[in-house]
Coordinates of C-alpha atoms in Angstrom, one line a residue:
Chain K
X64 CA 0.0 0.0 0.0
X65 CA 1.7 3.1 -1.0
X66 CA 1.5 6.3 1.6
X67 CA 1.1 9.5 0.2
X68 CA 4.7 10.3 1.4
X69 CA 5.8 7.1 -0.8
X70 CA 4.1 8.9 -3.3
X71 CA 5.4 12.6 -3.3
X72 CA 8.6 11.1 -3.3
X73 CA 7.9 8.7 -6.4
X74 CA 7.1 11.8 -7.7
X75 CA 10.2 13.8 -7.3
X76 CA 12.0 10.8 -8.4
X77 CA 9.7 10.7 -12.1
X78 CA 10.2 14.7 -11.8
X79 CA 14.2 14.3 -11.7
X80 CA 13.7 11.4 -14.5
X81 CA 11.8 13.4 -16.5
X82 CA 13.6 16.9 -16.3
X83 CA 17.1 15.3 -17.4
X84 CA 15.3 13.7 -20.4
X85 CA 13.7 17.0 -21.5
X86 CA 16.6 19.0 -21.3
X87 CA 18.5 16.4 -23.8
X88 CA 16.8 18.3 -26.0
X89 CA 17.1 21.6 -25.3
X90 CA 16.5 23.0 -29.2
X91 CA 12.9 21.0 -28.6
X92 CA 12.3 22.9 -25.7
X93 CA 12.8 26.4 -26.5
X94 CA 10.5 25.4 -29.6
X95 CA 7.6 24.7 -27.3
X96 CA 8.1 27.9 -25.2
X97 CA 7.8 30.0 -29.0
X98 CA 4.4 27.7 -29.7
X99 CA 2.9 28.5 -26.2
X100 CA 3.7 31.7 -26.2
X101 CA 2.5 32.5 -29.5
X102 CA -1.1 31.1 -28.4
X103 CA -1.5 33.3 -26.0
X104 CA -0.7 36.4 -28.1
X105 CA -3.3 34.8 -29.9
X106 CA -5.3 35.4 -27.2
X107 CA -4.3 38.6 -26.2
X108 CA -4.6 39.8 -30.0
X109 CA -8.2 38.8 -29.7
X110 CA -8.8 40.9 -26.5
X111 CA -7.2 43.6 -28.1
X112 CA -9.4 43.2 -31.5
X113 CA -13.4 43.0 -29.3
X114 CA -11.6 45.8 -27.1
X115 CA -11.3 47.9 -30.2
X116 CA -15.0 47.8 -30.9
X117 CA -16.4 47.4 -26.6
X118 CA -15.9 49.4 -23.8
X119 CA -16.5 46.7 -21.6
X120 CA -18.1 42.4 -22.3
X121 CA -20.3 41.3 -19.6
X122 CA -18.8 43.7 -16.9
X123 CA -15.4 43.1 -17.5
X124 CA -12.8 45.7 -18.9
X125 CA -10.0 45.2 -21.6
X126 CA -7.7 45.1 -18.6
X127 CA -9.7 42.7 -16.0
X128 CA -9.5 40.6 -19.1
X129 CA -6.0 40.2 -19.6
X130 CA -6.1 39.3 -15.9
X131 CA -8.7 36.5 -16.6
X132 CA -6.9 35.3 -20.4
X133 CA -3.6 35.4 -18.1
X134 CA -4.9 33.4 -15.1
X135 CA -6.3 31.2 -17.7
X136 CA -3.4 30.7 -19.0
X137 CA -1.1 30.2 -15.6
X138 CA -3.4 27.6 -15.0
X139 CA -3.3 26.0 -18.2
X140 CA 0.5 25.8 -18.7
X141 CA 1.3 24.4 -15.0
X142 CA -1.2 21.3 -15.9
X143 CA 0.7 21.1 -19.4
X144 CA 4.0 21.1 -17.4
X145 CA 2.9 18.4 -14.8
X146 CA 0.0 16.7 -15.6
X147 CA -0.9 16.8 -19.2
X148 CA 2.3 14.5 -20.6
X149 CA 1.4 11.9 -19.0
X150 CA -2.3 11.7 -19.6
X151 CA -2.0 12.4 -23.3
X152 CA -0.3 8.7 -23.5
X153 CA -2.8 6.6 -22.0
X154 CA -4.7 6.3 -25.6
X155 CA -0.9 5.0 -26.7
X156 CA -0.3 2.8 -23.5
X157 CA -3.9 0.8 -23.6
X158 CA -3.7 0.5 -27.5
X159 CA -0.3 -1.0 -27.5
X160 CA -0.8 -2.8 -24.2
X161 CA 2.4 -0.8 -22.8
X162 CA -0.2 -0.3 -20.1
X163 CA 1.0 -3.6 -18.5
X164 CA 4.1 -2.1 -17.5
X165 CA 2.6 0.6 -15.5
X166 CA -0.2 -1.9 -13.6
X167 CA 3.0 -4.4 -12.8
X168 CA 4.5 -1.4 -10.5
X169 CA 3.6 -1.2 -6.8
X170 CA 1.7 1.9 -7.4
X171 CA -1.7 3.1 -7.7
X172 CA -2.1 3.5 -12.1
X173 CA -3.9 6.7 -12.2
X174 CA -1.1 8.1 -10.3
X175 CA 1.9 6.3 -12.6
X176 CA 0.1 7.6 -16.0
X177 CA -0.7 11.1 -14.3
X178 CA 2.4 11.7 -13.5
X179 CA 5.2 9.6 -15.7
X180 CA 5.9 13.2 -18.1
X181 CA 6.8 16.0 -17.3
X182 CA 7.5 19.2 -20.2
X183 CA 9.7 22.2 -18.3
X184 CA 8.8 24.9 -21.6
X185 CA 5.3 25.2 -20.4
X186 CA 6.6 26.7 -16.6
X187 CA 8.3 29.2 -18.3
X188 CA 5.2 30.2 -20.7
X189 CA 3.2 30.5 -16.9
X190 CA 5.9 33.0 -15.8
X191 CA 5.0 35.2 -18.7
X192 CA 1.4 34.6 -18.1
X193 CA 2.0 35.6 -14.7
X194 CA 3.9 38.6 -15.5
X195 CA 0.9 39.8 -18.1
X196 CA -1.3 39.4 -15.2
X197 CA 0.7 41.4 -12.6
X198 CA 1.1 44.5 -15.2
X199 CA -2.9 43.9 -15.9
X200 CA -3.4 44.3 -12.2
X201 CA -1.0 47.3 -12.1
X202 CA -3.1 49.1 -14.8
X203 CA -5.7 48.7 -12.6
X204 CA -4.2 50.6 -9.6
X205 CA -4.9 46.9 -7.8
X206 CA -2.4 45.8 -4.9
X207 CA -3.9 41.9 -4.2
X208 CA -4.0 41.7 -0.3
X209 CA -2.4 38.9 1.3
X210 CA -5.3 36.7 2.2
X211 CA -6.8 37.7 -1.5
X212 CA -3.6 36.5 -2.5
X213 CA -3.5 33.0 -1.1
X214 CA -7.2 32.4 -1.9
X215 CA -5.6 33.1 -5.2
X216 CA -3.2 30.3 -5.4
X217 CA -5.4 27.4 -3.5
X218 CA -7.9 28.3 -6.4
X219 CA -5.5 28.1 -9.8
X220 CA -4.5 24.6 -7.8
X221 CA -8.1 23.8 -8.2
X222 CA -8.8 24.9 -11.0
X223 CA -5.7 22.6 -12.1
X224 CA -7.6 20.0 -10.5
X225 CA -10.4 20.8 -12.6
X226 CA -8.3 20.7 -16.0
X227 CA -6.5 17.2 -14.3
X228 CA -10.2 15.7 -13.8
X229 CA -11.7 16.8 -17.5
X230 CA -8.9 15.6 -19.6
X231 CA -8.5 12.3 -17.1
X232 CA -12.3 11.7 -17.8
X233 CA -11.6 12.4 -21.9
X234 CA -8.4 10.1 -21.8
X235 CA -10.4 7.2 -20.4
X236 CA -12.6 7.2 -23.4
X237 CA -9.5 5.4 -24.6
X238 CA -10.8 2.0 -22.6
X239 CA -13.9 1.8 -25.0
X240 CA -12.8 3.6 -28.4
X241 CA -9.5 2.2 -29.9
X242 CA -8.1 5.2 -31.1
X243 CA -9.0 8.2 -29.0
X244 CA -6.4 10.6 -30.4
X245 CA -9.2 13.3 -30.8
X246 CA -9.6 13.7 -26.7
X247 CA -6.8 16.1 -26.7
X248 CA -8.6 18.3 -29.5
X249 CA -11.5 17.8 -27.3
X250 CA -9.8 19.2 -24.3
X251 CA -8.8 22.0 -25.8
X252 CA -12.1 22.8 -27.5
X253 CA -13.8 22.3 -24.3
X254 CA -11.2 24.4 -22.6
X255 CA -12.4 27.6 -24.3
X256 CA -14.9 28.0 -22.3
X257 CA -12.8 28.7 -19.4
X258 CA -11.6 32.1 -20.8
X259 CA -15.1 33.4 -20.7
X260 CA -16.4 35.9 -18.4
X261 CA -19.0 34.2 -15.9
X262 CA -21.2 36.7 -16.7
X263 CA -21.6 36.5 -20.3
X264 CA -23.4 33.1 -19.7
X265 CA -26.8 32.6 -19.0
X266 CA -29.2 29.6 -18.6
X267 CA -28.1 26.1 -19.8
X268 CA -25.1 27.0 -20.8
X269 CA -23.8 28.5 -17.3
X270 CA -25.2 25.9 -15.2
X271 CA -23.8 23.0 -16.9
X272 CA -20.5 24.8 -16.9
X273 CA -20.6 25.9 -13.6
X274 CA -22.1 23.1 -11.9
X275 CA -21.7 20.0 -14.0
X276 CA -18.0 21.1 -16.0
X277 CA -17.0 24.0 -13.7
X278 CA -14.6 25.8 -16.6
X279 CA -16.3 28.7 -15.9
X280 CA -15.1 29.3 -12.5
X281 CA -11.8 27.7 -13.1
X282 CA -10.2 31.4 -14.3
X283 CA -13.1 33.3 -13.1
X284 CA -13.0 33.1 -9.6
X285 CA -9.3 33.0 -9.1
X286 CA -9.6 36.3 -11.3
X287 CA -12.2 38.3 -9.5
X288 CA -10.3 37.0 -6.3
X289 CA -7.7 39.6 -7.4
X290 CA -10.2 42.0 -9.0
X291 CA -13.1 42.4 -6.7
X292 CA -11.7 40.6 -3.1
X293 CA -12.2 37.5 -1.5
X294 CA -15.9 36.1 -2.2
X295 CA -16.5 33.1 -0.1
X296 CA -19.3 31.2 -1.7
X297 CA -17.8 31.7 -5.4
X298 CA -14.7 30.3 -3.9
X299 CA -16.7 27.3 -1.9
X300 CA -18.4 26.6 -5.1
X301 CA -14.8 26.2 -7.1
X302 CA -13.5 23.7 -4.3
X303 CA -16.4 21.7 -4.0
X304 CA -17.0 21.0 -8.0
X305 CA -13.7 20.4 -8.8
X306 CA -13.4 18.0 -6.0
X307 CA -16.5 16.1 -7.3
X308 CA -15.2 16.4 -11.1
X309 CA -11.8 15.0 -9.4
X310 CA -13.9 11.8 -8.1
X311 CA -16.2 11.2 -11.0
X312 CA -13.4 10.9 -13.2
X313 CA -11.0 8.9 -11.1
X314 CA -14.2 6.4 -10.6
X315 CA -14.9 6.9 -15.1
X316 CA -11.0 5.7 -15.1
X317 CA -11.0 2.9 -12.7
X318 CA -14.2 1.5 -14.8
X319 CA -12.3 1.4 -18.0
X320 CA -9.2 0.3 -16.8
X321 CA -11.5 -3.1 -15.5
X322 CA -11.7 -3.5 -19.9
X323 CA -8.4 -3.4 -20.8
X324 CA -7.5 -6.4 -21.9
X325 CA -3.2 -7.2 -21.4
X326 CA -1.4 -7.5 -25.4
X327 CA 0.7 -9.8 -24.0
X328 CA 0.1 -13.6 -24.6
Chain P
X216 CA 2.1 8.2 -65.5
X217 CA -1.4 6.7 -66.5
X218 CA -0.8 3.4 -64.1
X219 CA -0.3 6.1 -61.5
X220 CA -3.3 7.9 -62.2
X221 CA -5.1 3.9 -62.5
X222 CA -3.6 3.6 -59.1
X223 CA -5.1 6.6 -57.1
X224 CA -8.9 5.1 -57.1
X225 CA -7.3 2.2 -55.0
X226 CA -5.1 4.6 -53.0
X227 CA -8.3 7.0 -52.3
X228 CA -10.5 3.6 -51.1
X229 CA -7.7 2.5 -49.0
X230 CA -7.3 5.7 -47.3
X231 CA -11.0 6.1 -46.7
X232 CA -11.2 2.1 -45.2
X233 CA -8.4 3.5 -42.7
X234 CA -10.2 6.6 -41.8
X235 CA -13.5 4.9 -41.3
X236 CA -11.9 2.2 -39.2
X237 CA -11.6 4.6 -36.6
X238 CA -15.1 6.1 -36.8
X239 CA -15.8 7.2 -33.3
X240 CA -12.3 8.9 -33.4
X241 CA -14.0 11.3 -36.0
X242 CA -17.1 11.3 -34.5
X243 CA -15.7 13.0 -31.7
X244 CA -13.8 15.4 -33.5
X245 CA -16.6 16.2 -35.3
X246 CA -18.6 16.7 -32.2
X247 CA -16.0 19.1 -30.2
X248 CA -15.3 21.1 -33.5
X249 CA -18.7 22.7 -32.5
X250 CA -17.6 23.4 -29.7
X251 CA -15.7 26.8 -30.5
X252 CA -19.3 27.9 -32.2
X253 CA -21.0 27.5 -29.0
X254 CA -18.4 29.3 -27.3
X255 CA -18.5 32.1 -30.1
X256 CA -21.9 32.5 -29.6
X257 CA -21.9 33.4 -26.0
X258 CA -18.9 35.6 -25.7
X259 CA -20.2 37.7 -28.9
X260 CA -23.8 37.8 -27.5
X261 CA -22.5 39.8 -24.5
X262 CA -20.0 41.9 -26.7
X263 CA -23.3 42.7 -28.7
X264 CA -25.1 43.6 -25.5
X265 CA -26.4 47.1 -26.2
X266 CA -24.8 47.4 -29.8
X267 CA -26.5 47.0 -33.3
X268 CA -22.9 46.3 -35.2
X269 CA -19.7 45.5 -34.2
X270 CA -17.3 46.7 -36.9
X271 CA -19.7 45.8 -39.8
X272 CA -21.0 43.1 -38.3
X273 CA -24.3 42.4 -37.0
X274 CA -24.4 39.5 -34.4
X275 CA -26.1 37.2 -36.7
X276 CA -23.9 38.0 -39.3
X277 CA -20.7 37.4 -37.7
X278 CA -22.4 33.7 -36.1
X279 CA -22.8 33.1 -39.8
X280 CA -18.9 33.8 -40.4
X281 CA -18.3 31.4 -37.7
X282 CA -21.2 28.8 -38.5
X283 CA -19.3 28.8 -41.8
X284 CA -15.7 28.4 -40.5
X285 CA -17.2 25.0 -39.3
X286 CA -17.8 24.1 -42.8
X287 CA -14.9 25.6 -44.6
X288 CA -13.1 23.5 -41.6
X289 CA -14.6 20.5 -42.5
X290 CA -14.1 20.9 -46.4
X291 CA -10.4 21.6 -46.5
X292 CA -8.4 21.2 -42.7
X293 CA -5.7 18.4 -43.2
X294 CA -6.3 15.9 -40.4
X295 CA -3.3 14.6 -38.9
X296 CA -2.0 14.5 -42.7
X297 CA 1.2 16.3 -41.2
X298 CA 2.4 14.0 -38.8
X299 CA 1.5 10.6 -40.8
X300 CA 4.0 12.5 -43.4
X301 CA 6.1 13.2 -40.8
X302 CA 6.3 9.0 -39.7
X303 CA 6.3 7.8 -42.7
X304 CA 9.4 9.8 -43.3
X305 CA 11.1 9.6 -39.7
X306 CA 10.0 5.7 -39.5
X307 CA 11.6 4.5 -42.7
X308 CA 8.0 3.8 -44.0
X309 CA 8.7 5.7 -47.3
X310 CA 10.8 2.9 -48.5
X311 CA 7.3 0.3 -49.5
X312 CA 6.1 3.8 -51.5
X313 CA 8.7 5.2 -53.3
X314 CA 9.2 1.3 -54.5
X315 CA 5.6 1.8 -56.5
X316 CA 5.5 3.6 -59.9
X317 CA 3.0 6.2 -58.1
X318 CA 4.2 10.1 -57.1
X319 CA 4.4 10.8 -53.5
X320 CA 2.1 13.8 -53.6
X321 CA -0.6 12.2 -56.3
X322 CA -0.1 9.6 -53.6
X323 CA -0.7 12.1 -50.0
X324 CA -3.3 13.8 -52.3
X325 CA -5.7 10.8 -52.7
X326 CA -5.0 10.5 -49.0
X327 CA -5.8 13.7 -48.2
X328 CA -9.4 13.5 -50.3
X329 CA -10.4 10.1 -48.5
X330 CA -9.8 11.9 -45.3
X331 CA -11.8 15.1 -46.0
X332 CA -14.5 12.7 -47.4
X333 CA -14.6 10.4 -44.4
X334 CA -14.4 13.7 -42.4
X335 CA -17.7 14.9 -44.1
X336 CA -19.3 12.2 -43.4
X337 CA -18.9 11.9 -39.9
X338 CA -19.3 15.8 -39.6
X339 CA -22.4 16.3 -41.4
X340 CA -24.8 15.1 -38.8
X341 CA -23.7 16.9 -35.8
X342 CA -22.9 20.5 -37.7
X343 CA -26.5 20.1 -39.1
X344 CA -27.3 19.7 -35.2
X345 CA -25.4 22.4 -34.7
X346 CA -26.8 24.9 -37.0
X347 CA -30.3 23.9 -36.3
X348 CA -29.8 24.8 -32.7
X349 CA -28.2 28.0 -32.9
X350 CA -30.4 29.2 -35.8
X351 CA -33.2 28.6 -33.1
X352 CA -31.5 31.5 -31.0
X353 CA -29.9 33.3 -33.6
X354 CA -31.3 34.4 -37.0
X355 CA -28.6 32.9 -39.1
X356 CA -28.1 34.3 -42.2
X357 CA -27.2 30.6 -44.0
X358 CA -30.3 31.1 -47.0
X359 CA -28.1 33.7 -48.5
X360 CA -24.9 32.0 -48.5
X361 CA -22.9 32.4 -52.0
X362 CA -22.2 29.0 -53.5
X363 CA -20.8 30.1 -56.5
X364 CA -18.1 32.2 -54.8
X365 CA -18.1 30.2 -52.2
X366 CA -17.2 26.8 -54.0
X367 CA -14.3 27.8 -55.9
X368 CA -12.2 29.6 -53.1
X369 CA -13.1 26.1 -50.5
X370 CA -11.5 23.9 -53.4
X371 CA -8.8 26.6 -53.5
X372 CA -8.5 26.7 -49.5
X373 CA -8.2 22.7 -49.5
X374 CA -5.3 22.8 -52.5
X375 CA -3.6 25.4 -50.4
X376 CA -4.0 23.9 -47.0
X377 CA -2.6 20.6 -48.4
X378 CA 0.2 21.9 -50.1
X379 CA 1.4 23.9 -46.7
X380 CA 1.1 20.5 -45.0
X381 CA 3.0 18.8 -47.4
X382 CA 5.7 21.4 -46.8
X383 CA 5.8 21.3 -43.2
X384 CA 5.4 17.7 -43.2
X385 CA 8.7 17.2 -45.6
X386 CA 10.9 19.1 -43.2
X387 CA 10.9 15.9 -41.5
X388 CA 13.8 14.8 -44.0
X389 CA 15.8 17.5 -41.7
X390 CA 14.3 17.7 -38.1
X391 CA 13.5 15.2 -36.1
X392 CA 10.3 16.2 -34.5
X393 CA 8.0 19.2 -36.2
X394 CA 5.5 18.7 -33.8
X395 CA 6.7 22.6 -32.6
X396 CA 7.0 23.8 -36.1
X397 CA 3.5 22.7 -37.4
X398 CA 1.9 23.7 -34.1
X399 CA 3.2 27.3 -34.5
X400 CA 2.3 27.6 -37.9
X401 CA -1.4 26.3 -36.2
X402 CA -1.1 29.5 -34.5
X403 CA -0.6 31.6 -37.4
X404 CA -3.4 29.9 -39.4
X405 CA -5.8 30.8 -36.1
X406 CA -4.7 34.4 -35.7
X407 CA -3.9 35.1 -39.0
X408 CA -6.3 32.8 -40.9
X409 CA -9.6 34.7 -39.5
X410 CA -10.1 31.6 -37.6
X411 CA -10.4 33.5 -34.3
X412 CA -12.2 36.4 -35.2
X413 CA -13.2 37.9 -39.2
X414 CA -10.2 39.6 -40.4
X415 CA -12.3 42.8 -41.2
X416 CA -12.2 43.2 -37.7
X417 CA -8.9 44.4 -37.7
X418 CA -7.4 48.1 -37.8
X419 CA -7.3 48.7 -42.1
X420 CA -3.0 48.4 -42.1
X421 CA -3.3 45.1 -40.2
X422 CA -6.2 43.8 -42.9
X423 CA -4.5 45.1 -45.6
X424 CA -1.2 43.1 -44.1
X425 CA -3.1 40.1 -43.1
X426 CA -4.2 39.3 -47.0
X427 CA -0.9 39.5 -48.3
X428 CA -0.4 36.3 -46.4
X429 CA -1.2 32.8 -47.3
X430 CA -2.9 32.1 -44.2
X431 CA -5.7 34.2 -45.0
X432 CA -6.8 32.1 -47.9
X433 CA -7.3 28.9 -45.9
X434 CA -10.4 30.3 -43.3
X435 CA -11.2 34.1 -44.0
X436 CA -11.2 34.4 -47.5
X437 CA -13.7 31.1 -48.2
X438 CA -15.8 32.1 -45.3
X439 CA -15.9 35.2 -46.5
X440 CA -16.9 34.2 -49.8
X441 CA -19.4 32.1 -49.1
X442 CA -21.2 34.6 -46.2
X443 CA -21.3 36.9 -49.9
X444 CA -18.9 39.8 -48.0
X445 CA -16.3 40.4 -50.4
X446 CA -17.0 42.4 -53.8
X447 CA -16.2 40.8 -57.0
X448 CA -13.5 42.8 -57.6
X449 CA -11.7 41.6 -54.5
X450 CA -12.8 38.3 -54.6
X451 CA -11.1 37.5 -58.1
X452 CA -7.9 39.1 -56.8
X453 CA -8.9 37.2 -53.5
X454 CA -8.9 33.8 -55.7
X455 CA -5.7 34.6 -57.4
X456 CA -3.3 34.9 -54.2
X457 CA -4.8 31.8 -52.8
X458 CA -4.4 29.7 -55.6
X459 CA -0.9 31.8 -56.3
X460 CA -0.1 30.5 -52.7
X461 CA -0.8 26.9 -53.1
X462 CA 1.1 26.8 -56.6
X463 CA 4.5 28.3 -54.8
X464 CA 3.7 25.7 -51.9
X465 CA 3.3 23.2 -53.9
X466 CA 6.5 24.0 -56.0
X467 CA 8.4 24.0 -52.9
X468 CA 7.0 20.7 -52.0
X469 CA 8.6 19.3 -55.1
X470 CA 11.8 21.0 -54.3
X471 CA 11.5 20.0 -50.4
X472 CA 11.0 16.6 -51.5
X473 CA 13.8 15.9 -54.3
X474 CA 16.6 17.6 -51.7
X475 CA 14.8 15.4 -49.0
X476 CA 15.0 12.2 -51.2
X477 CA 18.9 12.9 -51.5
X478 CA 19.5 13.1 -47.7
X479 CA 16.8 10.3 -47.0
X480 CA 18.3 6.7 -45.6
X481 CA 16.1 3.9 -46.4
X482 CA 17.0 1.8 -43.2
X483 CA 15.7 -2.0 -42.8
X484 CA 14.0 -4.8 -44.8

């Protein structure tokens, strides 16, 4: 039975691993920094486009919306750094039945395939992202207060826990549909939803995505944390749906992985 | 050359068995390549809030533009034509091809059609959804779409998004990995292509910038066409730089691909 201390440590060992491997290639790496960071100019150019046109979309200024695109993105790249390697090859590891390997080790599967990549470019791409953000929040004449400020960072770890949970859930499709290579497209389609302000959706479409896919408060509440103060019940709301997204998709994975079937003979 | 051309009927079924074998693969894709549409739709609803036009757009018209990138999308996006390229090359898997009296590119083209056809296919059904739902909401402006500008610059945006792939996709003969390299010329084509937002949205020098690129041609210019937004005028000249673009890319494919062949190391049995 593996502790959680067994664990952390398994996972500074994988970290270690998986940082001397990346940096073998260093040309590869500053590669991915340029991609990353040209998607979020991307996004930036498109706050700068409606911004041309808008005073404000659904309450929220050009400059509160750099700080959401920007939160948005911190979050995003520290899952790609950590997290996101290692999921994207599950579809790989049940259709080759390399999955064997990783069920043959004394620790728990979810936790081997979450965890067995790592990608350093992306950490550097949040540091920017961070940096937009701060000179956002300067614009604004806004100095975050210190409790405003942690509630800031135990929300973009939720809402990483809320990226973790929807692209475990899409990755697990894998068990039931041989090639799944299309989940990752789907994560990132399903992902755009999260740079939305909460307030430009109504009906349907906010409470499924609030309640039922919480993407719209995975940028948005860690945002108006630093914008408008510490709001207890928005932040309540993040912890407890990502928590429940977290279990419903670790219970979707431990289904499928009762399917696969071993390649070996 | 005319076993070649006897040969691509058979290449083009083959290709469309493989794509087909994977059906809820496409399924899917076709599903979450609505999703951006739905997204569209809310985040422009609240810009709109309180405004008749944005730019020159009304909000119906500019769900049309977007409705229509879906299509345009469907027509003419390579799949993951790149990176099978890309393998084939890296892999050693060239070596079974370039042994049959058949021309690489005839060959990716065929390809390339049975993937955009098995695309369709799966695509139809849920865009159809798609547009029925948000014409429910929205007052889309789809009965005046022009076909007859329309079709002639989506052929032209599928020759020139194929023969960009191709080009990106030999570079493989060189690099080892161009998963960076294709997925920052992704970028471009979004920002660039009017895949994020119409292009006429931009400040006039930007616009005017913007269409002197290639990337414009694969989502603006065809969506464009087929909402019925661009004058004649600018529409032939429109049609002339796209398929201007995908002759040079397809010229430097041929290049790409005889320097390639002289560097290439068939390895194996």
């Amino acid at each position: 039975m593996a502790t959680p201390f067994h664990l952390v440590r398994l996972w500074l060992i994988q970290l270690r691993y998986a940082a001397s491997r990346e940096l073998a290639f260093r040309a590869n790496f500053f590669a991915w920094v340029v991609v990353e960071l040209a998607w979020f100019v991307l996004q930036l150019a498109f706050v700068g486009v409606v911004y041309q046109h808008v005073e404000s979309v659904a309450g929220w200024s050009r400059q509160e919306m750099i700080v959401l695109v920007a939160t948005n993105q911190l979050i995003q790249q520290i899952f790609t750094a950590f997290l996101m390697p290692g999921l994207v090859k599950l579809p790989e590891l049940v259709r080759e039945g390399k999955l064997d390997f990783v069920l043959l080790k004394p620790a728990p599967p979810q936790f081997l395939v979450s965890t067995s990549h790592l990608e350093i470019g992306p950490l550097a791409n949040a540091a920017i992202a961070a940096v937009v953000g701060i000179l956002a929040l300067h614009d604004l004449h806004i100095t975050p207060t210190l409790p405003s400020l942690l509630a800031y960072l135990l929300l973009v770890l939720a809402g990483l826990l809320t990226h973790y949970a929807l692209l475990l859930g899409l990755v697990s499709l894998t068990f039931w549909i041989i090639q799944a290579e299309s989940v990752l497209l789907g994560y990132y389609s399903i992902f755009q939803v999260a740079r939305l302000p909460r307030e430009a959706a109504t009906g349907w479409f906010r409470i499924l995505f609030t309640l039922v896919l919480p993407l719209l408060l995975v940028a948005n509440i860690p945002a108006a944390t630093l914008i408008r103060g510490l709001q207890p019940s928005s932040i309540l709301l993040l912890l407890v749906t990502c928590l429940t997204a977290a279990f419903a998709s670790s219970f979707f994975f431990h289904l499928g992985l009762r399917r696969y079937q071993s390649a070996s003979s | 050359m005319t076993a070649s051309l006897v040969a691509l009927p058979t290449v083009f079924s083959i290709g469309l068995q493989r794509q087909l074998a994977y059906r809820w693969n496409y399924l899917l894709r076709a599903l979450f390549s609505a999703m951006p549409l739905l997204v569209s739709w809310v985040f422009w609803k609240a810009v709109f809030q309180g405004k008749e036009t944005v730019g020159s757009y009304t909000l119906a018209g500019l769900l049309t533009y977007y409705a229509v990138l879906l299509v345009v999308e469907a027509v003419s996006s390579p799949a993951d034509d790149d990176f099978q390229i890309s393998r084939e090359i890296r892999e050693g898997m060239l070596n079974s091809i370039l042994l049959r009296p058949l021309p690489y590119g005839l060959y990716r083209g065929a390809l390339f059609l049975a993937g955009r056809c098995a695309y369709l296919t799966a695509a139809v059904l849920p865009v159809a959804l798609c547009f029925f739902l948000l014409s429910r909401v929205v007052p889309l402006e789809l009965h005046s779409l022009d076909w007859i500008h329309g079709i002639p610059a989506l052929i032209g945006s599928a020759l020139l998004q194929f023969s960009l792939t191709l080009c990106l996709s030999l570079v493989s003969f060189w690099l080892l990995d161009i998963s960076a390299l294709i997925f920052l010329v992704y970028s471009l084509e979004f920002l660039a292509g009017g895949h994020v937002f119409p292009l006429d949205l931009l400040p006039a020098p930007l616009f005017t910038a913007a269409r002197i690129l290639p990337f414009a041609y694969e989502y603006w210019f065809p969506a464009a066409s087929l909402c019925g937004t661009i004058p004649r005028e600018a529409w032939m000249a429109g049609l002339g730089m796209q398929f201007g673009w995908a002759g040079f890319f397809l010229l430097f494919a041929a290049f790409l691909w005889k320097a390639g062949l002289r560097k290439y190391t068939a390895a194996g049995g």
